[in-house]
Coordinates of C-alpha atoms in Angstrom, one line a residue:
M14 CA 17.0 -4.0 11.8
N15 CA 15.0 -0.8 13.4
T16 CA 17.2 1.9 12.4
W17 CA 16.7 0.3 8.9
K18 CA 12.9 0.6 9.4
K19 CA 13.4 3.9 10.1
L20 CA 15.1 5.1 7.3
L21 CA 13.1 3.2 4.7
S22 CA 9.8 5.1 5.6
M23 CA 11.5 7.9 5.9
L24 CA 12.9 7.5 2.4
L25 CA 9.5 5.9 1.3
V26 CA 7.4 9.0 2.3
L27 CA 9.6 11.8 1.0
A28 CA 9.6 10.4 -2.6
M29 CA 6.1 10.4 -2.1
L30 CA 5.5 13.2 -1.5
L31 CA 8.3 14.8 -3.3
V32 CA 8.0 12.9 -7.0
G33 CA 5.2 12.3 -9.5
P34 CA 1.3 12.3 -9.2
M35 CA 0.9 9.2 -6.2
M36 CA -2.2 9.3 -5.9
T37 CA -4.9 7.2 -7.5
G38 CA -3.4 9.3 -10.9
L39 CA -1.9 6.5 -13.0
S40 CA 1.3 7.7 -14.8
R41 CA 3.7 5.7 -16.8
A42 CA 6.5 3.0 -15.5
V43 CA 9.6 3.9 -14.1
A44 CA 12.4 3.5 -17.3
E45 CA 12.3 3.3 -20.7
G46 CA 16.3 3.9 -21.4
D47 CA 15.8 6.2 -24.4
T48 CA 16.2 9.5 -23.0
T49 CA 18.0 11.7 -25.2
E50 CA 18.9 14.3 -22.1
D51 CA 23.0 13.5 -20.8
P52 CA 22.2 14.9 -17.1
A53 CA 25.3 14.6 -14.6
P54 CA 26.3 12.0 -12.8
S55 CA 24.7 11.2 -9.8
K56 CA 26.2 12.4 -6.7
G57 CA 25.2 12.4 -3.0
R58 CA 25.0 15.7 -1.3
V59 CA 23.7 17.0 1.8
L60 CA 20.2 18.4 2.3
E61 CA 20.2 21.4 4.0
T62 CA 17.6 22.5 6.4
E63 CA 16.4 26.5 7.2
D64 CA 13.9 27.1 10.2
L65 CA 11.1 29.4 8.9
D66 CA 8.2 30.6 10.9
P67 CA 4.8 29.7 9.4
A68 CA 2.8 32.1 10.8
D69 CA 5.3 35.2 7.7
F70 CA 3.0 33.2 4.9
H71 CA -0.2 34.6 7.0
I72 CA -1.6 31.0 6.0
N73 CA -4.9 30.1 8.4
L74 CA -5.0 26.3 9.7
V75 CA -7.2 23.7 8.0
G76 CA -11.1 25.8 8.7
Q77 CA -9.7 29.7 10.0
G78 CA -9.3 32.8 8.9
D79 CA -11.2 32.9 4.6
R80 CA -10.3 29.0 4.3
E81 CA -14.3 27.8 4.0
F82 CA -15.5 24.7 2.9
T83 CA -18.9 23.2 2.3
P84 CA -19.6 20.1 3.9
I85 CA -20.7 16.9 1.7
E86 CA -24.4 16.5 1.8
P87 CA -25.1 12.5 2.3
E88 CA -26.2 11.1 -0.5
E89 CA -29.9 9.7 -0.9
I90 CA -29.4 6.2 -2.5
D91 CA -32.4 4.2 -3.7
P92 CA -33.2 1.2 -0.6
E93 CA -32.8 -1.0 -3.5
K94 CA -28.9 -0.4 -4.8
I95 CA -26.6 -2.7 -3.5
V96 CA -23.6 -1.0 -2.0
R97 CA -20.7 -2.1 -0.5
V98 CA -20.2 -2.6 2.6
S99 CA -18.4 -3.8 6.0
I100 CA -19.5 -5.2 9.3
F101 CA -18.1 -4.9 11.5
L102 CA -18.4 -7.1 14.9
E103 CA -18.5 -6.9 18.2
G104 CA -14.8 -9.8 20.2
K105 CA -11.4 -7.6 18.7
S106 CA -9.8 -8.3 16.3
T107 CA -6.4 -10.7 16.1
I108 CA -3.4 -7.4 16.5
D109 CA -6.2 -5.9 18.8
E110 CA -6.1 -9.0 21.4
G111 CA -2.9 -8.0 21.7
F112 CA -0.6 -10.1 19.5
S113 CA 2.6 -9.1 17.9
T114 CA 2.5 -9.4 14.1
K115 CA 6.5 -10.6 14.3
D116 CA 6.7 -13.8 12.5
I117 CA 2.4 -13.5 13.3
A118 CA 1.5 -16.5 10.4
H119 CA 3.5 -19.2 12.5
N120 CA 2.1 -17.4 15.9
T121 CA 0.2 -20.7 16.5
R122 CA -2.2 -19.0 19.1
A123 CA -2.7 -16.3 16.9
M124 CA -3.9 -18.3 13.9
N125 CA -5.6 -19.6 16.5
Y126 CA -7.8 -16.6 17.6
R127 CA -8.4 -16.1 13.8
R128 CA -9.9 -19.4 12.9
A129 CA -12.4 -18.9 16.2
L130 CA -13.4 -15.2 14.4
E131 CA -14.2 -17.1 10.9
L132 CA -16.3 -19.1 12.7
Q133 CA -18.0 -15.9 14.6
Q134 CA -18.0 -14.7 11.5
A135 CA -19.9 -17.8 10.0
T136 CA -22.2 -17.9 12.3
M137 CA -23.1 -14.2 12.5
Q138 CA -23.8 -14.9 8.4
T139 CA -26.5 -16.8 9.3
K140 CA -28.0 -14.6 11.6
I141 CA -27.7 -11.3 9.4
E142 CA -29.6 -13.7 6.3
G143 CA -32.3 -15.2 8.2
A144 CA -32.6 -11.1 9.5
I145 CA -32.6 -10.3 5.8
G146 CA -34.4 -12.9 4.3
H147 CA -31.5 -13.3 1.6
E148 CA -28.0 -14.9 1.6
L149 CA -24.8 -12.8 1.4
D150 CA -22.7 -12.1 -1.6
V151 CA -19.0 -11.8 1.1
I152 CA -16.1 -10.2 -0.5
W153 CA -13.8 -10.2 2.7
N154 CA -13.5 -12.1 5.9
L155 CA -10.8 -9.8 7.9
T156 CA -9.9 -11.0 11.2
L157 CA -6.2 -9.6 11.2
L158 CA -7.0 -5.3 11.8
V159 CA -9.8 -6.0 11.9
N160 CA -13.0 -8.4 13.0
A161 CA -15.2 -7.2 9.3
I162 CA -17.6 -9.3 7.3
S163 CA -17.0 -7.2 4.0
V164 CA -20.4 -7.9 1.6
D165 CA -22.4 -6.9 -1.8
I166 CA -26.1 -6.0 0.6
P167 CA -29.4 -3.9 -1.3
Y168 CA -29.1 -0.4 0.9
K169 CA -32.1 -0.9 2.8
D170 CA -30.3 -4.0 4.3
I171 CA -28.1 -2.1 6.4
E172 CA -30.8 -0.2 9.3
V173 CA -31.6 -4.2 9.7
I174 CA -28.5 -5.1 9.8
Q175 CA -27.3 -2.5 12.0
A176 CA -30.1 -3.4 14.9
M177 CA -28.6 -7.0 15.8
P178 CA -27.1 -8.0 18.2
G179 CA -23.4 -8.8 17.6
V180 CA -23.2 -5.9 15.1
K181 CA -20.5 -2.4 16.0
S182 CA -21.2 -1.3 13.2
V183 CA -21.7 -0.6 9.1
E184 CA -20.1 1.4 7.4
L185 CA -20.5 2.0 3.4
E186 CA -16.9 1.5 1.9
N187 CA -15.2 4.7 0.8
F188 CA -14.8 3.8 -4.0
Y189 CA -10.9 5.3 -5.4
Y190 CA -10.9 5.6 -9.1
A191 CA -8.3 5.8 -10.9
Q192 CA -6.7 8.5 -12.6
E193 CA -5.1 8.8 -15.4
A194 CA -1.7 11.0 -15.6
T195 CA 2.0 11.1 -16.8
A196 CA 4.9 11.0 -15.4
E197 CA 8.8 12.0 -16.4
P198 CA 11.8 9.4 -15.1
N199 CA 14.2 11.0 -14.1
T200 CA 14.5 9.5 -10.2
A201 CA 18.4 9.8 -10.2
N202 CA 18.3 13.0 -10.9
T203 CA 15.8 14.4 -9.1
S204 CA 14.3 12.0 -5.9
E205 CA 17.4 11.3 -4.6
Y206 CA 18.3 14.7 -3.6
M207 CA 15.4 15.0 -2.3
T208 CA 15.1 12.4 -0.4
G209 CA 19.2 12.2 0.9
A210 CA 18.9 8.6 -0.8
T211 CA 22.5 8.1 -1.3
N212 CA 23.7 8.8 1.9
A213 CA 21.5 5.9 3.0
W214 CA 23.1 3.8 -0.1
A215 CA 26.7 5.3 1.2
A216 CA 26.0 4.2 5.2
G217 CA 25.0 0.7 3.3
Y218 CA 21.4 1.0 3.0
T219 CA 19.9 -0.7 0.2
G220 CA 16.7 -1.5 1.5
A221 CA 18.9 -5.5 0.0
G222 CA 16.7 -7.8 3.1
S223 CA 14.2 -5.9 3.3
K224 CA 10.5 -6.3 1.7
V225 CA 8.2 -3.6 0.4
A226 CA 4.0 -4.3 -1.0
I227 CA 3.1 -1.8 -3.3
L228 CA -0.7 -1.5 -3.2
D229 CA -1.5 -0.8 -6.5
T230 CA -2.5 -1.6 -10.4
G231 CA 0.2 -4.0 -10.0
I232 CA 3.4 -4.3 -12.2
D233 CA 5.2 -4.6 -15.0
K234 CA 7.8 -8.0 -13.9
D235 CA 9.6 -7.8 -17.2
H236 CA 11.1 -4.7 -16.9
I237 CA 14.5 -4.2 -16.5
S238 CA 14.5 -2.4 -13.1
F239 CA 12.5 -5.5 -12.4
N240 CA 15.2 -8.0 -14.0
E241 CA 16.0 -11.0 -11.2
D242 CA 20.0 -11.0 -12.4
A243 CA 20.2 -7.7 -11.9
F244 CA 18.8 -7.5 -8.4
L245 CA 20.6 -10.8 -7.3
H246 CA 23.7 -9.2 -9.1
A247 CA 23.4 -6.7 -7.0
I248 CA 22.2 -8.7 -3.5
E249 CA 25.9 -10.5 -4.5
E250 CA 28.0 -7.6 -4.2
V251 CA 26.3 -6.6 -1.6
E252 CA 27.6 -10.4 1.3
E253 CA 30.5 -9.5 -0.6
G254 CA 30.9 -6.2 1.3
G255 CA 30.4 -8.9 5.0
K256 CA 27.1 -8.6 5.0
E257 CA 24.4 -11.4 5.1
I258 CA 21.1 -11.6 3.8
E259 CA 17.8 -13.3 4.0
L260 CA 15.1 -13.2 0.7
M261 CA 11.9 -13.7 0.7
E262 CA 11.5 -16.9 -1.8
Q263 CA 8.9 -19.4 -2.3
I264 CA 6.3 -18.7 1.0
D265 CA 5.1 -22.0 3.3
D266 CA 2.6 -23.9 3.0
E267 CA 1.6 -22.4 6.7
T268 CA 1.9 -19.3 6.0
L269 CA -0.2 -19.9 2.6
A270 CA -2.7 -20.7 4.4
Q271 CA -3.4 -18.4 5.6
L272 CA -3.8 -15.7 3.8
N273 CA -6.8 -13.5 2.8
S274 CA -5.5 -14.8 -1.0
K275 CA -5.7 -18.4 -0.6
K276 CA -8.8 -17.8 1.5
K277 CA -10.3 -16.5 -1.2
R278 CA -9.1 -18.9 -4.1
A279 CA -8.4 -22.0 -2.7
S280 CA -6.8 -23.6 -5.8
L281 CA -4.2 -20.7 -5.1
T282 CA -0.7 -22.3 -5.0
A283 CA 2.3 -21.1 -3.7
A284 CA 4.3 -21.7 -6.5
E285 CA 1.5 -19.3 -8.8
T286 CA 2.2 -16.3 -6.0
Y287 CA 6.0 -16.9 -7.2
I288 CA 7.3 -14.2 -10.2
S289 CA 11.3 -13.7 -9.4
A290 CA 13.5 -13.0 -6.7
K291 CA 12.6 -9.6 -7.0
I292 CA 8.4 -10.6 -6.8
P293 CA 8.8 -13.0 -4.5
Y294 CA 4.6 -12.9 -4.0
A295 CA 2.6 -11.3 -6.4
F296 CA -1.3 -11.4 -5.9
N297 CA -4.7 -9.5 -8.2
Y298 CA -7.0 -8.7 -4.8
A299 CA -9.7 -6.7 -6.5
D300 CA -10.3 -9.7 -8.9
Y301 CA -8.9 -12.6 -7.4
N302 CA -6.3 -13.7 -10.1
L303 CA -3.1 -14.1 -10.9
N304 CA -3.2 -11.0 -13.5
V305 CA -1.2 -8.7 -11.8
A306 CA 0.4 -7.1 -15.4
H307 CA -1.8 -4.1 -15.9
Q308 CA -2.7 -5.5 -18.9
D309 CA -6.4 -4.3 -17.8
Q310 CA -5.2 -1.0 -16.6
A311 CA -5.6 2.3 -17.3
S312 CA -1.6 3.2 -16.7
N313 CA 1.6 1.9 -16.0
H314 CA 0.7 3.2 -11.9
G315 CA 2.3 0.0 -10.2
S316 CA 5.0 -0.3 -11.6
H317 CA 6.0 3.3 -11.3
V318 CA 4.8 2.9 -7.7
A319 CA 7.4 0.0 -7.3
G320 CA 10.2 1.7 -9.2
I321 CA 10.2 5.3 -6.5
A322 CA 9.7 2.8 -4.1
A323 CA 12.5 -0.5 -5.4
A324 CA 13.9 0.2 -8.8
N325 CA 17.1 -2.2 -9.2
R326 CA 20.5 -0.4 -9.4
Y327 CA 21.4 -2.5 -12.1
I328 CA 20.0 -3.2 -15.7
K329 CA 21.1 -6.8 -17.1
V330 CA 22.2 -5.0 -20.6
G331 CA 23.8 -8.7 -22.3
D332 CA 25.8 -10.3 -20.0
E333 CA 26.9 -7.4 -18.4
Y334 CA 25.6 -5.6 -15.5
K335 CA 26.1 -1.5 -15.5
D336 CA 24.4 1.1 -13.4
A337 CA 21.0 2.0 -13.9
A338 CA 21.5 5.4 -12.3
Q339 CA 24.5 6.6 -15.5
E340 CA 22.3 4.6 -18.1
V341 CA 18.8 5.0 -17.3
Y342 CA 18.4 7.4 -14.9
A343 CA 16.4 5.9 -12.8
V344 CA 17.2 3.7 -9.7
G345 CA 15.3 3.6 -6.4
M346 CA 14.8 4.3 -2.6
A347 CA 15.4 0.9 -1.9
P348 CA 16.8 -0.8 -4.8
D349 CA 18.5 -4.0 -3.1
A350 CA 14.1 -4.5 -1.8
Q351 CA 12.0 -7.2 -3.0
L352 CA 8.9 -6.9 -4.2
I353 CA 5.7 -7.2 -2.9
V354 CA 3.0 -6.5 -6.0
M355 CA -0.5 -6.1 -5.2
D356 CA -2.8 -5.3 -7.8
V357 CA -6.0 -4.1 -5.7
F358 CA -7.5 -2.1 -8.6
Q359 CA -9.9 -3.3 -10.6
A360 CA -10.1 -3.9 -14.0
S361 CA -12.8 -1.0 -13.7
G362 CA -10.2 1.2 -12.7
G363 CA -10.8 0.8 -8.8
T364 CA -11.1 0.0 -5.6
Y365 CA -13.1 -0.9 -1.7
D366 CA -10.6 0.1 1.2
S367 CA -11.8 -3.9 1.7
M368 CA -9.7 -5.0 -1.3
Y369 CA -6.9 -2.5 0.3
F370 CA -7.4 -3.7 3.7
A371 CA -7.2 -7.8 2.8
A372 CA -3.7 -7.2 0.8
I373 CA -2.8 -5.2 4.0
E374 CA -3.1 -7.5 5.9
D375 CA -1.6 -10.4 4.0
A376 CA 1.6 -8.0 3.9
I377 CA 1.9 -8.3 6.9
I378 CA 1.7 -11.6 7.9
L379 CA 4.4 -12.5 4.8
G380 CA 6.8 -10.2 6.8
C381 CA 7.1 -6.8 4.4
D382 CA 9.3 -3.4 6.4
A383 CA 6.8 -1.4 4.4
A384 CA 3.6 -1.3 2.2
N385 CA 2.3 1.6 0.0
L386 CA -1.0 2.7 -1.1
S387 CA -1.4 5.0 -3.6
L388 CA -4.3 6.5 -2.3
G389 CA -4.3 10.3 -2.5
S390 CA -7.1 13.1 -1.5
A391 CA -6.9 17.0 -3.9
N392 CA -7.3 18.5 -0.2
P393 CA -5.1 16.9 2.0
G394 CA -6.4 17.3 5.8
F395 CA -9.6 16.2 5.0
T396 CA -10.8 12.2 5.2
Y397 CA -13.0 9.7 5.7
S398 CA -13.8 9.0 9.6
N399 CA -14.6 5.9 9.6
S400 CA -12.5 1.9 11.1
Y401 CA -10.6 1.8 8.9
Q402 CA -9.3 5.6 9.4
D403 CA -8.5 3.9 12.8
V404 CA -7.2 1.4 11.8
L405 CA -5.1 3.1 9.2
N406 CA -3.9 5.5 12.1
R407 CA -2.8 3.2 14.2
L408 CA -0.7 1.4 11.6
A409 CA 1.8 4.6 11.1
S410 CA 1.6 5.4 15.2
D411 CA 1.7 2.0 16.7
S412 CA 5.2 0.8 17.3
D413 CA 4.7 -2.7 18.3
I414 CA 3.4 -3.0 14.7
N415 CA 6.5 -4.6 12.6
M416 CA 5.2 -2.7 9.6
V417 CA 5.6 1.3 8.1
V418 CA 2.5 1.6 6.2
A419 CA 3.0 5.0 3.9
I420 CA 0.3 6.2 2.0
S421 CA 0.2 9.7 -0.4
A422 CA -3.2 11.5 0.9
G423 CA -2.9 14.5 0.0
N424 CA -0.8 14.0 -2.8
V425 CA -2.6 14.7 -6.3
G426 CA 0.5 16.1 -7.9
A427 CA 1.9 19.2 -7.4
Q428 CA 0.7 20.9 -4.0
T429 CA 0.5 23.7 -6.3
D430 CA -1.5 22.8 -8.5
N431 CA -4.3 22.3 -5.3
Q432 CA -6.4 26.2 -5.2
L433 CA -5.4 25.5 -1.5
T434 CA -1.5 25.8 -0.6
D435 CA -1.0 23.9 3.1
L436 CA 1.5 25.0 5.1
Y437 CA 1.3 23.5 8.9
I438 CA 1.3 20.6 9.9
E439 CA -2.1 20.0 11.3
D440 CA -3.4 20.7 7.8
V441 CA -1.9 16.9 6.3
S442 CA -0.8 13.9 8.3
L443 CA 2.7 14.0 7.0
H444 CA 3.6 10.8 8.7
T445 CA 1.9 8.6 6.6
G446 CA 2.6 11.0 3.4

């Protein structure tokens, strides 16, 4: 299982780096099946590498040589302006307390610890409300990866809250805009050569039995590339080859009770979150509902990303199942994986730190093997330094966390579109995308 996770991680990260605008830019859904070109048949081939000395290109590291950057001055904010902040509290998160993420939803001690943190947060909320003289507009209570309350408050309240005993820090949440863009789907003749996916498939690693969480703008659940029958046909083929595959089904009530989605929407049922065997869980973390169908988004970027990760290797045509690479030129890097869809972009087209962190926590509860966040930056190597970033770094490096998190940081369009050409490993966090 660990071998497959590492392989899946490499394929997902390479796909994000090399295929289309994989950040907050939005693009069309995966295969439309109407291309007029007849590309050559898909064939796996061995990747060849050549050792090069970066110094030969005379490109400096970020901050060196002629590459000068002007620091962004802090914005002067109206004291009465409502801002979204995360209030980080003293006391370790559940993961920091040392609990393993493996099957954590059924770890009684871990879930009891989460509940204790929730009680601590409720007590702290009452104290804060007394100090600022009004109720808190609470968005999320995060307890798994961080011990934090996400709230909307007047900017002037930050100083008061920050000074309170029990408060570690109060941080403005970053807001990520969704930008519109386009891309031509042709993964069968592009991505697989870049990542060596066909070699992984030939070795039997197709993603079968794995779950990939897509934190994006939702998904076109009726798209031909995510058809349930075609997916189950592929799984049956894998099992006939001698492998026993355990698929995620509708979640049990015990797992549902631990999800941030359930805590935000008390009436939520397990049946409502289940779409199909291909998409066994879906929820809108931005608008707190079940609409994950792009109906209020600028384009179908979530489907684009989900397709690169796990578009089916078969499509259903009538009563037949045909090879997706040959028919529509689109197949995912892990085509037999299940998709966990987490819409984190608001109808207005943006997302905050706490929105996608609530989804990441739920992805861990659901036992996802990998999670993809399309949150990019035009100049790789530069990011906000805050508590959420620290946790993302840990997710990328901590072997005790049983989920690979891939982020398209520094991947806005093609690298050649950027004014800067970043060559060195120090210039961009390549281990997260």
